[in-house]
Short mmCIF file of C-alpha atoms and ligand atoms in Angstrom, two decimals:
data_model
loop_
_atom_site.label_atom_id
_atom_site.label_comp_id
_atom_site.label_asym_id
_atom_site.label_seq_id
_atom_site.Cartn_x
_atom_site.Cartn_y
_atom_site.Cartn_z
CA UNK A 1 -11.86 5.40 40.71
CA UNK A 2 -10.99 3.51 37.82
CA UNK A 3 -14.05 2.22 36.03
CA UNK A 4 -13.48 -1.17 34.38
CA UNK A 5 -16.85 -2.14 33.33
CA UNK A 6 -17.09 -0.93 29.80
CA UNK A 7 -18.82 -4.17 28.61
CA UNK A 8 -21.72 -2.99 30.84
CA UNK A 9 -21.83 0.64 29.32
CA UNK A 10 -19.47 3.50 28.46
CA UNK A 11 -19.76 7.24 28.89
CA UNK A 12 -20.72 9.31 26.08
CA UNK A 13 -17.88 10.49 24.02
CA UNK A 14 -17.61 14.41 24.01
CA UNK A 15 -17.39 14.40 20.29
CA UNK A 16 -20.55 12.36 20.01
CA UNK A 17 -22.53 14.73 22.24
CA UNK A 18 -21.52 17.67 20.22
CA UNK A 19 -22.65 15.86 16.90
CA UNK A 20 -25.87 15.00 18.53
CA UNK A 21 -26.51 18.56 20.24
CA UNK A 22 -28.01 20.35 17.09
CA UNK A 23 -30.42 17.64 16.62
CA UNK A 24 -31.60 17.84 20.23
CA UNK A 25 -32.34 21.70 20.19
CA UNK A 26 -32.61 23.51 16.77
CA UNK A 27 -32.96 20.50 14.45
CA UNK A 28 -35.55 18.88 16.68
CA UNK A 29 -38.07 17.97 14.03
CA UNK A 30 -39.80 14.67 13.22
CA UNK A 31 -38.07 13.13 10.55
CA UNK A 32 -41.45 12.25 8.98
CA UNK A 33 -42.85 15.77 9.01
CA UNK A 34 -43.34 17.37 5.48
CA UNK A 35 -42.08 20.77 6.31
CA UNK A 36 -38.40 22.36 6.88
CA UNK A 37 -38.03 21.00 10.40
CA UNK A 38 -38.99 17.52 9.28
CA UNK A 39 -36.93 17.85 6.38
CA UNK A 40 -33.79 18.97 8.18
CA UNK A 41 -34.20 16.12 10.74
CA UNK A 42 -34.64 13.60 7.83
CA UNK A 43 -31.56 14.96 6.18
CA UNK A 44 -29.70 14.53 9.60
CA UNK A 45 -30.99 10.95 9.79
CA UNK A 46 -30.17 9.75 6.20
CA UNK A 47 -26.57 11.16 6.80
CA UNK A 48 -26.10 9.18 10.06
CA UNK A 49 -27.72 6.14 8.45
CA UNK A 50 -25.14 6.28 5.56
CA UNK A 51 -22.35 6.73 7.92
CA UNK A 52 -23.27 3.66 10.02
CA UNK A 53 -23.70 1.81 6.92
CA UNK A 54 -20.22 2.81 5.65
CA UNK A 55 -18.67 1.30 8.96
CA UNK A 56 -20.72 -1.81 8.30
CA UNK A 57 -19.91 -2.11 4.62
CA UNK A 58 -23.50 -2.08 3.67
CA UNK A 59 -26.09 0.18 1.91
CA UNK A 60 -27.85 2.81 3.89
CA UNK A 61 -31.31 1.02 3.11
CA UNK A 62 -29.96 -2.16 5.01
CA UNK A 63 -29.71 -0.34 8.18
CA UNK A 64 -32.63 -0.34 10.58
CA UNK A 65 -32.17 1.98 13.54
CA UNK A 66 -33.58 0.63 16.69
CA UNK A 67 -33.68 1.45 20.71
CA UNK A 68 -30.45 -0.75 21.20
CA UNK A 69 -28.94 -4.14 20.98
CA UNK A 70 -31.80 -6.04 22.61
CA UNK A 71 -34.31 -4.65 20.28
CA UNK A 72 -32.08 -5.25 17.18
CA UNK A 73 -31.61 -8.97 18.36
CA UNK A 74 -35.23 -9.18 19.01
CA UNK A 75 -35.98 -8.11 15.54
CA UNK A 76 -33.59 -10.36 13.78
CA UNK A 77 -34.33 -13.58 15.78
CA UNK A 78 -38.28 -13.28 15.86
CA UNK A 79 -38.49 -11.12 12.64
CA UNK A 80 -36.63 -13.73 10.57
CA UNK A 81 -38.00 -16.74 12.34
CA UNK A 82 -41.62 -15.69 11.73
CA UNK A 83 -41.09 -14.66 8.22
CA UNK A 84 -39.40 -17.93 7.05
CA UNK A 85 -41.63 -20.44 5.48
CA UNK A 86 -38.72 -23.11 5.62
CA UNK A 87 -39.83 -24.46 9.01
CA UNK A 88 -39.83 -24.00 12.77
CA UNK A 89 -36.34 -25.02 13.75
CA UNK A 90 -33.79 -22.45 14.94
CA UNK A 91 -30.05 -23.14 15.74
CA UNK A 92 -28.22 -21.00 18.24
CA UNK A 93 -25.34 -21.23 20.58
CA UNK A 94 -25.37 -22.26 24.43
CA UNK A 95 -23.54 -18.95 25.30
CA UNK A 96 -25.84 -16.20 23.63
CA UNK A 97 -26.85 -12.96 25.53
CA UNK A 98 -30.46 -12.94 26.86
CA UNK A 99 -31.59 -10.84 24.09
CA UNK A 100 -31.09 -13.75 21.72
CA UNK A 101 -31.59 -16.63 24.27
CA UNK A 102 -34.91 -15.43 25.38
CA UNK A 103 -36.09 -14.39 21.82
CA UNK A 104 -35.51 -18.06 20.92
CA UNK A 105 -37.06 -19.44 24.07
CA UNK A 106 -40.29 -17.16 23.13
CA UNK A 107 -40.31 -18.93 19.72
CA UNK A 108 -40.20 -22.14 21.39
CA UNK A 109 -42.75 -21.24 24.08
CA UNK A 110 -45.44 -19.64 22.02
CA UNK A 111 -45.00 -20.27 18.34
CA UNK A 112 -43.96 -24.13 18.44
CA UNK A 113 -40.22 -23.66 17.32
CA UNK A 114 -37.59 -26.29 18.22
CA UNK A 115 -34.32 -24.58 19.14
CA UNK A 116 -30.96 -26.40 19.18
CA UNK A 117 -28.37 -24.82 21.34
CA UNK A 118 -24.81 -25.83 19.98
CA UNK A 119 -22.37 -26.31 22.77
CA UNK A 120 -19.03 -24.75 23.15
CA UNK A 121 -15.48 -25.91 23.89
CA UNK A 122 -13.73 -24.79 27.21
CA UNK A 123 -12.76 -21.34 25.53
CA UNK A 124 -16.32 -20.61 24.67
CA UNK A 125 -15.81 -21.42 20.87
CA UNK A 126 -18.41 -22.66 18.63
CA UNK A 127 -16.99 -25.24 16.25
CA UNK A 128 -18.30 -24.93 12.55
CA UNK A 129 -18.57 -28.59 12.26
CA UNK A 130 -20.96 -28.64 15.39
CA UNK A 131 -22.94 -25.90 13.85
CA UNK A 132 -23.23 -27.72 10.47
CA UNK A 133 -24.30 -31.00 12.40
CA UNK A 134 -27.07 -28.92 13.96
CA UNK A 135 -28.77 -27.48 10.75
CA UNK A 136 -31.84 -29.35 9.41
CA UNK A 137 -33.94 -28.94 6.39
CA UNK A 138 -36.45 -27.09 8.44
CA UNK A 139 -33.85 -24.80 9.83
CA UNK A 140 -35.14 -21.14 9.40
CA UNK A 141 -32.41 -19.31 11.34
CA UNK A 142 -29.13 -19.77 12.77
CA UNK A 143 -27.69 -17.15 15.31
CA UNK A 144 -24.39 -16.98 16.96
CA UNK A 145 -22.88 -14.03 18.62
CA UNK A 146 -19.78 -12.27 17.24
CA UNK A 147 -18.10 -11.96 20.86
CA UNK A 148 -19.34 -12.91 24.39
CA UNK A 149 -19.96 -10.27 26.97
CA UNK A 150 -19.05 -12.30 30.00
CA UNK A 151 -15.85 -14.13 28.83
CA UNK A 152 -14.93 -11.98 25.67
CA UNK A 153 -14.29 -14.98 23.43
CA UNK A 154 -14.75 -13.97 19.58
CA UNK A 155 -16.33 -16.52 17.30
CA UNK A 156 -15.31 -17.71 13.84
CA UNK A 157 -18.30 -15.63 12.41
CA UNK A 158 -17.19 -15.69 8.77
CA UNK A 159 -16.83 -19.68 9.00
CA UNK A 160 -19.99 -20.13 10.92
CA UNK A 161 -21.89 -17.82 8.38
CA UNK A 162 -20.47 -19.90 5.55
CA UNK A 163 -21.76 -23.17 6.92
CA UNK A 164 -25.25 -21.64 7.41
CA UNK A 165 -25.12 -20.14 3.76
CA UNK A 166 -24.12 -23.32 2.19
CA UNK A 167 -27.49 -24.79 3.62
CA UNK A 168 -29.66 -21.85 2.76
CA UNK A 169 -30.11 -20.73 6.22
CA UNK A 170 -30.17 -17.17 7.23
CA UNK A 171 -27.21 -16.14 9.66
CA UNK A 172 -27.69 -13.52 12.57
CA UNK A 173 -24.87 -12.42 14.77
CA UNK A 174 -25.19 -10.28 17.84
CA UNK A 175 -22.16 -8.06 17.58
CA UNK A 176 -23.28 -5.63 20.50
CA UNK A 177 -19.95 -6.35 22.32
CA UNK A 178 -17.80 -6.43 19.26
CA UNK A 179 -18.82 -3.28 17.54
CA UNK A 180 -16.22 -0.60 18.04
CA UNK A 181 -13.44 -3.29 18.62
CA UNK A 182 -13.55 -5.57 15.65
CA UNK A 183 -13.94 -4.88 11.94
CA UNK A 184 -17.52 -5.73 11.36
CA UNK A 185 -17.80 -5.52 7.43
CA UNK A 186 -20.97 -7.71 6.93
CA UNK A 187 -20.05 -8.63 3.40
CA UNK A 188 -16.59 -10.05 4.47
CA UNK A 189 -18.56 -11.71 7.45
CA UNK A 190 -21.19 -13.14 5.00
CA UNK A 191 -23.82 -12.63 7.87
CA UNK A 192 -27.58 -11.71 6.82
CA UNK A 193 -28.20 -9.63 9.88
CA UNK A 194 -26.01 -8.15 12.61
CA UNK A 195 -26.96 -6.19 15.94
CA UNK A 196 -25.11 -3.33 17.46
CA UNK A 197 -25.87 -1.02 20.26
CA UNK A 198 -24.67 2.69 21.04
CA UNK A 199 -23.99 2.71 24.68
CA UNK A 200 -21.22 -0.03 24.49
CA UNK A 201 -19.08 2.42 22.31
CA UNK A 202 -19.54 5.97 23.56
CA UNK A 203 -22.95 6.90 22.22
CA UNK A 204 -26.10 7.06 24.52
CA UNK A 205 -28.08 4.08 26.10
CA UNK A 206 -31.24 3.75 23.89
CA UNK A 207 -29.96 3.51 20.28
CA UNK A 208 -28.64 0.57 18.21
CA UNK A 209 -28.96 -0.78 14.73
CA UNK A 210 -29.84 -3.74 12.96
CA UNK A 211 -28.10 -4.54 9.69
CA UNK A 212 -30.58 -6.62 7.39
CA UNK A 213 -29.31 -7.76 4.07
CA UNK A 214 -31.35 -6.81 1.15
CA UNK A 215 -33.81 -9.41 0.34
CA UNK A 216 -34.00 -11.08 3.86
CA UNK A 217 -37.68 -11.50 4.75
CA UNK A 218 -38.42 -9.82 8.05
CA UNK A 219 -41.55 -9.74 9.97
CA UNK A 220 -41.58 -6.37 12.27
CA UNK A 221 -41.80 -6.88 15.77
CA UNK A 222 -43.01 -3.26 16.44
CA UNK A 223 -46.04 -2.14 14.69
CA UNK A 224 -47.09 1.39 13.94
CA UNK A 225 -46.31 4.19 11.49
CA UNK A 226 -44.22 2.19 9.27
CA UNK A 227 -41.04 3.93 9.67
CA UNK A 228 -37.68 2.34 8.89
CA UNK A 229 -39.31 0.99 5.67
CA UNK A 230 -41.92 -0.81 7.62
CA UNK A 231 -39.41 -2.70 9.46
CA UNK A 232 -39.45 -0.88 12.81
CA UNK A 233 -42.31 1.61 13.50
CA UNK A 234 -41.78 4.63 15.88
CA UNK A 235 -40.66 8.01 15.57
CA UNK A 236 -36.84 7.93 14.73
CA UNK A 237 -34.37 9.29 17.18
CA UNK A 238 -32.35 11.35 14.90
CA UNK A 239 -29.76 12.46 17.51
CA UNK A 240 -29.33 8.79 18.71
CA UNK A 241 -28.49 7.91 15.14
CA UNK A 242 -26.36 10.90 14.75
CA UNK A 243 -24.47 9.87 18.01
CA UNK A 244 -24.32 6.15 16.97
CA UNK A 245 -22.79 7.10 13.63
CA UNK A 246 -20.26 9.49 15.37
CA UNK A 247 -19.42 6.86 17.93
CA UNK A 248 -18.83 4.11 15.42
CA UNK A 249 -16.60 6.26 13.35
CA UNK A 250 -14.49 7.42 16.27
CA UNK A 251 -14.17 3.89 17.76
CA UNK A 252 -12.71 2.73 14.32
CA UNK A 253 -9.82 5.04 15.03
CA UNK A 254 -9.15 3.75 18.43
CA UNK A 255 -5.66 1.85 18.88
CA UNK A 256 -7.03 -1.66 19.75
CA UNK A 257 -3.76 -3.16 19.54
CA UNK A 258 -2.62 -0.95 22.31
CA UNK A 259 -5.68 -1.53 24.40
CA UNK A 260 -5.04 -5.30 24.08
CA UNK A 261 -1.48 -4.94 25.40
CA UNK A 262 -2.90 -2.88 28.37
CA UNK A 263 -5.18 -5.67 28.95
CA UNK A 264 -2.46 -8.28 28.85
CA UNK A 265 -0.51 -6.20 31.35
CA UNK A 266 -3.50 -6.23 33.78
CA UNK A 267 -4.17 -10.06 33.14
CA UNK A 268 -0.62 -10.75 34.01
CA UNK A 269 -0.74 -8.62 37.20
CA UNK A 270 -4.08 -10.39 38.39
CA UNK A 271 -2.82 -13.92 37.72
CA UNK A 272 0.62 -12.91 39.43
CA UNK A 273 -1.14 -11.44 42.48
CA UNK A 274 -3.96 -13.86 42.93
CA UNK A 275 -2.71 -17.54 43.20
CA UNK A 276 -5.45 -20.03 41.83
CA UNK A 277 -7.22 -17.43 39.48
CA UNK A 278 -7.45 -18.20 36.01
CA UNK A 279 -8.57 -16.48 32.89
CA UNK A 280 -11.98 -17.52 31.33
CA UNK A 281 -12.79 -17.57 27.62
CA UNK A 282 -10.14 -17.65 25.02
CA UNK A 283 -6.63 -16.81 25.79
CA UNK A 284 -5.89 -14.79 22.58
CA UNK A 285 -9.10 -14.77 20.51
CA UNK A 286 -10.80 -12.39 22.91
CA UNK A 287 -11.97 -8.69 22.62
CA UNK A 288 -8.92 -6.40 23.03
CA UNK A 289 -10.18 -4.60 26.32
CA UNK A 290 -11.74 -7.82 28.05
CA UNK A 291 -10.31 -9.77 30.99
CA UNK A 292 -12.37 -12.31 32.87
CA UNK A 293 -11.37 -14.66 35.61
CA UNK A 294 -12.66 -16.95 38.27
CA UNK A 295 -10.98 -16.86 41.62
CA UNK A 296 -11.83 -20.32 43.23
CA UNK A 297 -12.21 -20.31 46.97
CA UNK A 298 -13.63 -16.70 47.13
CA UNK A 299 -16.87 -15.05 46.33
CA UNK A 300 -16.57 -12.78 43.09
CA UNK A 301 -19.00 -10.24 44.65
CA UNK A 302 -16.86 -9.97 47.79
CA UNK A 303 -13.74 -9.46 45.86
CA UNK A 304 -15.43 -6.71 43.86
CA UNK A 305 -16.79 -4.97 46.89
CA UNK A 306 -13.34 -4.94 48.61
CA UNK A 307 -11.77 -3.73 45.37
CA UNK A 308 -14.03 -0.86 44.95
CA UNK A 309 -13.95 0.11 48.72
CA UNK A 310 -10.08 -0.29 49.30
CA UNK A 311 -8.71 0.23 45.82
CA UNK A 312 -11.01 2.24 43.96
CA UNK A 313 -11.42 -0.04 41.08
CA UNK A 314 -14.63 -1.06 39.47
CA UNK A 315 -15.29 -4.22 37.83
CA UNK A 316 -18.33 -6.52 37.60
CA UNK A 317 -19.26 -10.09 38.55
CA UNK A 318 -18.61 -12.18 35.30
CA UNK A 319 -21.12 -14.60 36.15
CA UNK A 320 -24.01 -11.92 35.63
CA UNK A 321 -26.35 -14.06 37.80
CA UNK A 322 -29.88 -13.89 36.78
CA UNK A 323 -31.78 -10.87 38.52
CA UNK A 324 -32.83 -12.29 41.90
CA UNK A 325 -31.48 -15.75 41.52
CA UNK A 326 -28.43 -17.65 42.52
CA UNK A 327 -27.99 -19.50 39.40
CA UNK A 328 -24.35 -19.74 37.96
CA UNK A 329 -23.73 -18.25 34.67
CA UNK A 330 -24.98 -20.58 31.77
CA UNK A 331 -21.99 -19.07 29.76
CA UNK A 332 -19.38 -20.46 32.21
CA UNK A 333 -21.33 -23.76 32.64
CA UNK A 334 -21.33 -24.16 29.13
CA UNK A 335 -17.46 -23.93 28.99
CA UNK A 336 -17.48 -26.70 31.48
CA UNK A 337 -16.60 -24.70 34.72
CA UNK A 338 -17.80 -26.30 37.93
CA UNK A 339 -20.83 -24.28 39.26
CA UNK A 340 -19.08 -23.33 42.44
CA UNK A 341 -16.12 -22.08 40.75
CA UNK A 342 -18.45 -20.35 38.14
CA UNK A 343 -19.94 -18.35 41.07
CA UNK A 344 -16.34 -16.76 41.65
CA UNK A 345 -16.17 -15.13 38.39
CA UNK A 346 -15.07 -11.37 38.00
CA UNK A 347 -14.88 -9.36 34.91
CA UNK A 348 -12.90 -6.03 33.93
CA UNK A 349 -13.45 -4.42 30.70
CA UNK A 350 -11.87 -1.29 29.34
CA UNK A 351 -12.65 1.13 26.48
CA UNK A 352 -10.42 4.09 27.04
CA UNK A 353 -6.90 3.42 26.64
CA UNK A 354 -5.58 3.37 30.27
CA UNK A 355 -2.04 4.09 31.20
CA UNK A 356 -0.08 0.82 31.69
CA UNK A 357 1.07 1.58 35.16
CA UNK A 358 -2.40 2.30 36.08
CA UNK A 359 -3.86 -1.03 34.86
CA UNK A 360 -0.77 -2.96 36.30
CA UNK A 361 -1.54 -1.29 39.85
CA UNK A 362 -5.28 -2.12 39.26
CA UNK A 363 -4.17 -5.81 38.48
CA UNK A 364 -2.13 -6.09 41.48
CA UNK A 365 -5.10 -4.59 43.53
CA UNK A 366 -7.33 -7.51 42.23
CA UNK A 367 -4.59 -9.87 43.62
CA UNK A 368 -4.65 -8.12 47.10
CA UNK A 369 -8.46 -7.90 47.27
CA UNK A 370 -8.60 -11.62 46.57
CA UNK A 371 -6.25 -12.29 49.23
CA UNK A 372 -8.10 -10.13 51.74
CA UNK A 373 -11.46 -11.71 50.90
CA UNK A 374 -9.77 -15.19 50.77
CA UNK A 375 -8.55 -14.66 54.40
CA UNK A 376 -12.35 -14.56 55.47
CA UNK A 377 -13.79 -17.47 53.68
CA UNK A 378 -17.67 -17.43 53.52
CA UNK A 379 -17.83 -13.72 53.67
CA UNK A 380 -21.34 -12.58 52.61
CA UNK A 381 -20.57 -9.35 51.69
CA UNK A 382 -23.28 -8.39 49.06
CA UNK A 383 -23.15 -6.59 45.90
CA UNK A 384 -26.54 -6.64 44.21
CA UNK A 385 -26.50 -8.87 41.34
CA UNK A 386 -27.11 -7.09 37.86
CA UNK A 387 -29.68 -8.54 35.49
CA UNK A 388 -28.17 -11.28 33.33
CA UNK A 389 -26.54 -10.17 30.31
CA UNK A 390 -25.04 -6.64 31.09
N1 PLP B 401 -26.00 -8.47 23.27
C1 PLP B 401 -24.95 -8.46 24.20
C2 PLP B 401 -23.89 -9.29 23.87
C3 PLP B 401 -24.85 -7.43 25.17
O1 PLP B 401 -23.69 -7.46 25.82
C4 PLP B 401 -25.76 -6.64 25.48
C5 PLP B 401 -25.91 -5.72 26.43
O2 PLP B 401 -25.31 -5.91 27.63
C6 PLP B 401 -27.01 -6.73 24.51
C7 PLP B 401 -27.11 -7.53 23.56
C8 PLP B 401 -28.28 -5.68 24.66
O3 PLP B 401 -27.88 -4.44 24.35
P1 PLP B 401 -28.70 -3.17 24.95
O4 PLP B 401 -28.10 -3.13 26.18
O5 PLP B 401 -28.37 -1.83 23.97
O6 PLP B 401 -30.16 -3.60 24.81
#
């Protein structure tokens, strides 16, 4: 089997597991306890926090450890919006992950906020001028993702953050897909908060972090014992934090240029083998391990089923339909893709560097699966849809 769904999740790296092991066994204390077990855990936590901060280019005290990307995004969006006295207007993009989009919708529904969703061009890119035009005197938060999970497009985050800063509006970015592949120095980006998640880069599921610029006002979402300087209550997952730190450090040494080159070989093979298929998202400004397509005239899910059964290649439906619904992807619709065509999307995402021959073979296999499925139009072979946003 060739697993090409790293955007959904990745296996835990061996070095990460080794780094975590002591904190799951001997050094298992509660980091808030005032005895030697607690102190040892607290020391491990402080070290992990400092190492996460070093990768993000911030102070350790600016790192809030969370249970993952969803929580980090919820904390940033709800926490900043509800803390700001500026007003009840939030600006976001039309292609955000549900962790951000649903947090904005919650503010609309229950807290009387207005949300402006800035559109994107055909490549899924937000124009800084469009963002500037959406800002108002009562805008309290601006949030645009660093890179999109479905189409891989990387935004001009520094330029977008500069637009918001000029107007005095805090800027959050969901960097869950970008972490591990792109340089995320928060000072260079000029963002006020940034969310990452461990399981997208070789750490376990259930750990993530939110960078929160010193001085940014933030209402907690989880209330309790006041851990994480009162910003996120709950007993800290020390082993998870250690794993996250190690995974970020390892990812920084990965060869992303070679990964992008392998991805390009794969894309070329798919496009050569599957007539009519086209790449979605930006042709070049995209995540290095990300390839996403529409294959008009077929069903994306049927292609994936055939691909896994006949060729041992595992991808995912790029449209990531909402659970239990047949709605086409809002991201692809925002890019101007026809709903029927949007329903034919497929996504392949790499984390480990694959052999070029292997990826080329996999790309041609996609073409063959498209041909096979295309020969039986209307095939209703079913693969259960994942919840939107993985
Ligand atoms: N944001 C983006 C862009 C994602 O792709 C995901 C996960 O798919 C999340 C947020 C949520 O992260 P987590 O799975 O850690 O909750």
